[in-house]
Amino acid sequence: MNYPVNEVFETIQGEGSFTGVPAIFVRLQGCPVGCAWCDTQQTWEVLAQNKVNQADVIQVDGTIGRWAEHDASSLIQAFQTKGYTAKHIVLTGGEPCMYDVTVLTSEFIAAGYAVQIETSGTFEVLCHDKVFVTVSPKVNMKGGYEVLEQALTRANEIKHPIATQKHIDELDALLANIDTQDKVVCLQPISQKPRATELAMKTCIARNWRLSIQTHKYLDID
C-alpha cells in the first residue's frame, strides 16, 4: 500500500515522552486541520504537480509540498541506503491519520522498528496495536474538525500545546470522559514563550502532568 511521503530524515526526537531518542521521521503529505501556528504548512495539500521521484523525499525539505508514493518496503530500503541507525520511527505530517496506516506500521514493526504516530486527534487512529500514539489535540481550528474520542482513547500520550488558561480549559473538557490513568499527559508551551511556559509548569506541578519542551528548537535541528 502506497502513502504520500513529504520527507524522511534521521534526527533526535525533540518533544514528548521520547525526547532525546534517535528517530527516523516519516512525514506524510496532506492535512485539512488548518492550525494557525503550523510550521509545516507545505504539507497541507497533495497536489499532482508536486509529485516527485521516491528518492527526492529522502531528505529534509520545508519549502514546497512535494511528495512521492512510498510503501513500507521502499521506505525501509531507503533507511538502509542512507545508513540510518535509529530504530524509532516517528510517523508525522501533515496529518498521518488521514490514512489507514495499519499496513505501514505493521510492516515497520515486523522489520524491528518501534513506531510512534503524532496526530491531531481529528481522524480515527488506524494502526498496529503496538504503535505508541501521541495525540496533540487541535481544538477549533480553521478546518472545522473535532477531536475524536476514539483518538483520545487510543492515545498513549496526550501532548497539548498551550499559550493561555483557555487552552488548559479546552483540554479539561476533552478529557472529561477519558480515562487517563495509563496515559502520559503533557503540556507544551506554544512558541516557548515565557508566560506560556510558566503556566504550563505551574499546571503540570499541580496535576502531576509532564512538561514537554520543544528541545529541537533550542538545538536547531529538524
Short mmCIF file of C-alpha atoms in Angstrom, two decimals:
data_model
loop_
_atom_site.label_atom_id
_atom_site.label_comp_id
_atom_site.label_asym_id
_atom_site.label_seq_id
_atom_site.Cartn_x
_atom_site.Cartn_y
_atom_site.Cartn_z
CA MET A 1 0.00 0.00 0.00
CA ASN A 2 1.40 3.40 -1.00
CA TYR A 3 1.35 6.59 1.04
CA PRO A 4 2.19 10.20 0.05
CA VAL A 5 5.50 10.97 1.75
CA ASN A 6 6.74 14.55 2.07
CA GLU A 7 10.14 13.95 3.67
CA VAL A 8 12.19 11.39 5.54
CA PHE A 9 15.13 12.18 7.81
CA GLU A 10 17.04 10.91 10.82
CA THR A 11 17.33 13.14 13.87
CA ILE A 12 16.63 13.27 17.61
CA GLN A 13 13.03 13.33 18.84
CA GLY A 14 12.73 16.76 20.42
CA GLU A 15 9.49 16.62 22.43
CA GLY A 16 7.16 14.44 24.46
CA SER A 17 7.89 11.11 26.10
CA PHE A 18 10.66 10.17 23.66
CA THR A 19 12.66 13.40 23.96
CA GLY A 20 16.29 12.65 23.20
CA VAL A 21 15.65 9.36 21.38
CA PRO A 22 17.27 8.93 17.93
CA ALA A 23 14.45 8.72 15.42
CA ILE A 24 13.60 8.43 11.75
CA PHE A 25 10.87 10.90 10.88
CA VAL A 26 8.50 9.93 8.08
CA ARG A 27 6.33 12.93 7.25
CA LEU A 28 3.17 12.23 5.26
CA GLN A 29 1.64 14.80 2.93
CA GLY A 30 -1.87 16.09 3.49
CA CYS A 31 -3.65 17.89 6.34
CA PRO A 32 -7.02 19.73 6.35
CA VAL A 33 -6.94 20.76 10.05
CA GLY A 34 -5.59 24.28 9.48
CA CYS A 35 -3.64 25.11 12.65
CA ALA A 36 -2.75 28.80 12.69
CA TRP A 37 0.72 28.20 14.13
CA CYS A 38 1.58 25.19 11.94
CA ASP A 39 5.24 25.17 10.93
CA THR A 40 4.75 22.59 8.16
CA GLN A 41 2.05 24.28 6.07
CA GLN A 42 3.75 22.94 2.94
CA THR A 43 2.26 19.54 3.86
CA TRP A 44 -1.36 20.62 3.77
CA GLU A 45 -2.22 19.87 0.13
CA VAL A 46 -1.46 16.82 -2.01
CA LEU A 47 -1.09 18.46 -5.41
CA ALA A 48 -0.44 16.38 -8.51
CA GLN A 49 2.08 18.88 -9.87
CA ASN A 50 4.23 18.42 -6.74
CA LYS A 51 4.64 14.67 -7.11
CA VAL A 52 8.32 13.70 -7.38
CA ASN A 53 10.52 10.61 -7.52
CA GLN A 54 10.84 8.46 -4.41
CA ALA A 55 14.48 9.38 -3.80
CA ASP A 56 13.67 13.11 -3.79
CA VAL A 57 11.85 12.97 -0.46
CA ILE A 58 14.50 11.06 1.49
CA GLN A 59 15.84 14.32 2.88
CA VAL A 60 14.64 17.40 4.76
CA ASP A 61 12.75 19.94 2.71
CA GLY A 62 10.50 22.60 4.20
CA THR A 63 9.89 24.70 1.11
CA ILE A 64 7.20 23.18 -1.09
CA GLY A 65 4.60 20.48 -0.72
CA ARG A 66 6.47 17.90 -2.73
CA TRP A 67 5.60 14.26 -2.18
CA ALA A 68 6.29 10.79 -3.50
CA GLU A 69 4.47 7.49 -3.23
CA HIS A 70 6.16 5.07 -0.87
CA ASP A 71 5.23 1.83 0.80
CA ALA A 72 6.89 0.25 3.84
CA SER A 73 9.36 -1.76 1.76
CA SER A 74 10.62 1.21 -0.24
CA LEU A 75 10.97 3.28 2.94
CA ILE A 76 12.89 0.59 4.78
CA GLN A 77 15.17 0.23 1.75
CA ALA A 78 15.72 4.00 1.83
CA PHE A 79 16.61 3.87 5.52
CA GLN A 80 19.22 1.23 4.78
CA THR A 81 20.61 3.06 1.76
CA LYS A 82 21.01 6.24 3.81
CA GLY A 83 22.68 4.32 6.62
CA TYR A 84 20.11 5.27 9.24
CA THR A 85 20.74 3.52 12.55
CA ALA A 86 17.76 4.75 14.61
CA LYS A 87 15.18 2.10 15.48
CA HIS A 88 12.41 4.51 16.46
CA ILE A 89 10.17 5.74 13.61
CA VAL A 90 8.01 8.83 14.06
CA LEU A 91 5.11 8.92 11.62
CA THR A 92 4.02 12.53 11.41
CA GLY A 93 2.65 15.07 8.99
CA GLY A 94 0.66 16.79 7.86
CA GLU A 95 -1.94 14.54 9.46
CA PRO A 96 -0.88 10.88 9.20
CA CYS A 97 -4.21 9.59 10.48
CA MET A 98 -5.95 10.88 7.37
CA TYR A 99 -4.77 7.49 6.15
CA ASP A 100 -5.22 3.96 7.44
CA VAL A 101 -1.60 3.25 8.37
CA THR A 102 -2.19 -0.26 9.68
CA VAL A 103 -0.22 -1.87 6.86
CA LEU A 104 2.62 0.65 7.03
CA THR A 105 3.06 0.46 10.80
CA SER A 106 2.70 -3.34 10.86
CA GLU A 107 5.50 -3.75 8.33
CA PHE A 108 7.75 -1.33 10.20
CA ILE A 109 7.21 -3.26 13.43
CA ALA A 110 7.78 -6.60 11.69
CA ALA A 111 11.11 -5.20 10.47
CA GLY A 112 12.19 -4.49 14.05
CA TYR A 113 11.32 -0.81 14.42
CA ALA A 114 9.36 0.86 17.20
CA VAL A 115 6.75 3.24 15.81
CA GLN A 116 5.24 6.45 17.15
CA ILE A 117 2.43 8.39 15.47
CA GLU A 118 1.93 12.12 16.01
CA THR A 119 -1.66 13.13 15.27
CA SER A 120 -4.09 15.98 15.91
CA GLY A 121 -6.76 13.54 17.07
CA THR A 122 -9.20 14.73 14.42
CA PHE A 123 -9.18 11.45 12.47
CA GLU A 124 -9.71 7.88 13.62
CA VAL A 125 -6.40 6.27 14.52
CA LEU A 126 -5.97 3.08 12.47
CA CYS A 127 -2.61 1.44 13.10
CA HIS A 128 -0.85 -1.60 14.57
CA ASP A 129 -1.76 -2.11 18.22
CA LYS A 130 1.88 -1.79 19.34
CA VAL A 131 2.22 1.74 17.94
CA PHE A 132 2.76 4.49 20.51
CA VAL A 133 0.18 7.13 19.67
CA THR A 134 0.76 10.77 20.58
CA VAL A 135 -2.33 12.95 20.25
CA SER A 136 -1.84 16.71 20.26
CA PRO A 137 -5.50 17.80 20.29
CA LYS A 138 -6.25 20.60 17.85
CA VAL A 139 -9.40 22.39 19.03
CA ASN A 140 -11.45 24.86 16.98
CA MET A 141 -9.02 25.04 14.09
CA LYS A 142 -9.81 26.57 10.71
CA GLY A 143 -10.65 23.21 9.12
CA GLY A 144 -13.56 22.68 11.50
CA TYR A 145 -12.60 19.15 12.56
CA GLU A 146 -13.49 17.94 16.04
CA VAL A 147 -11.12 15.97 18.24
CA LEU A 148 -12.40 12.39 18.32
CA GLU A 149 -12.99 10.37 21.46
CA GLN A 150 -11.58 7.32 19.63
CA ALA A 151 -8.25 9.09 19.10
CA LEU A 152 -8.04 10.25 22.73
CA THR A 153 -8.91 6.77 23.98
CA ARG A 154 -6.29 5.15 21.73
CA ALA A 155 -3.62 7.67 22.72
CA ASN A 156 -0.67 6.60 24.83
CA GLU A 157 0.33 10.23 25.23
CA ILE A 158 -1.78 13.39 25.09
CA LYS A 159 0.50 16.34 24.38
CA HIS A 160 -1.39 19.62 24.38
CA PRO A 161 0.04 22.89 23.04
CA ILE A 162 -0.92 25.81 25.27
CA ALA A 163 -0.50 29.56 25.47
CA THR A 164 -3.27 30.59 27.89
CA GLN A 165 -5.60 29.17 30.53
CA LYS A 166 -8.22 28.80 27.81
CA HIS A 167 -6.16 26.03 26.22
CA ILE A 168 -5.97 24.14 29.51
CA ASP A 169 -9.73 24.52 29.94
CA GLU A 170 -10.21 23.08 26.45
CA LEU A 171 -8.06 20.09 27.36
CA ASP A 172 -10.03 19.54 30.56
CA ALA A 173 -13.24 19.45 28.51
CA LEU A 174 -11.75 16.92 26.09
CA LEU A 175 -10.54 14.64 28.89
CA ALA A 176 -13.74 14.80 30.96
CA ASN A 177 -14.82 11.32 29.84
CA ILE A 178 -11.41 9.84 29.06
CA ASP A 179 -9.56 7.52 31.44
CA THR A 180 -6.04 8.99 31.57
CA GLN A 181 -4.70 6.69 34.28
CA ASP A 182 -2.39 4.85 31.87
CA LYS A 183 -1.66 7.83 29.61
CA VAL A 184 1.08 10.43 29.71
CA VAL A 185 -0.42 13.94 29.70
CA CYS A 186 1.96 16.68 28.61
CA LEU A 187 1.60 20.43 28.30
CA GLN A 188 3.73 22.04 25.61
CA PRO A 189 4.14 25.84 25.61
CA ILE A 190 3.40 27.31 22.20
CA SER A 191 6.49 29.03 20.76
CA GLN A 192 8.30 28.60 24.10
CA LYS A 193 7.03 31.98 25.28
CA PRO A 194 7.83 32.72 28.96
CA ARG A 195 4.21 33.30 30.00
CA ALA A 196 3.05 30.07 28.39
CA THR A 197 5.99 28.13 29.83
CA GLU A 198 5.29 29.44 33.34
CA LEU A 199 1.61 28.48 33.07
CA ALA A 200 2.48 25.02 31.75
CA MET A 201 4.98 24.40 34.56
CA LYS A 202 2.56 25.55 37.24
CA THR A 203 -0.24 23.35 35.88
CA CYS A 204 2.00 20.29 35.44
CA ILE A 205 3.19 20.54 39.04
CA ALA A 206 -0.36 20.94 40.35
CA ARG A 207 -1.70 17.99 38.37
CA ASN A 208 1.37 15.76 38.20
CA TRP A 209 1.44 16.06 34.43
CA ARG A 210 4.57 16.32 32.31
CA LEU A 211 6.14 19.40 30.73
CA SER A 212 7.11 18.98 27.08
CA ILE A 213 9.62 21.46 25.72
CA GLN A 214 10.46 21.56 22.01
CA THR A 215 14.14 20.89 22.57
CA HIS A 216 14.82 20.56 18.83
CA LYS A 217 14.19 24.29 18.50
CA TYR A 218 16.87 25.03 21.07
CA LEU A 219 19.22 22.56 19.41
CA ASP A 220 18.39 23.97 15.96
CA ILE A 221 17.76 20.54 14.48
CA ASP A 222 14.88 19.13 12.43
#
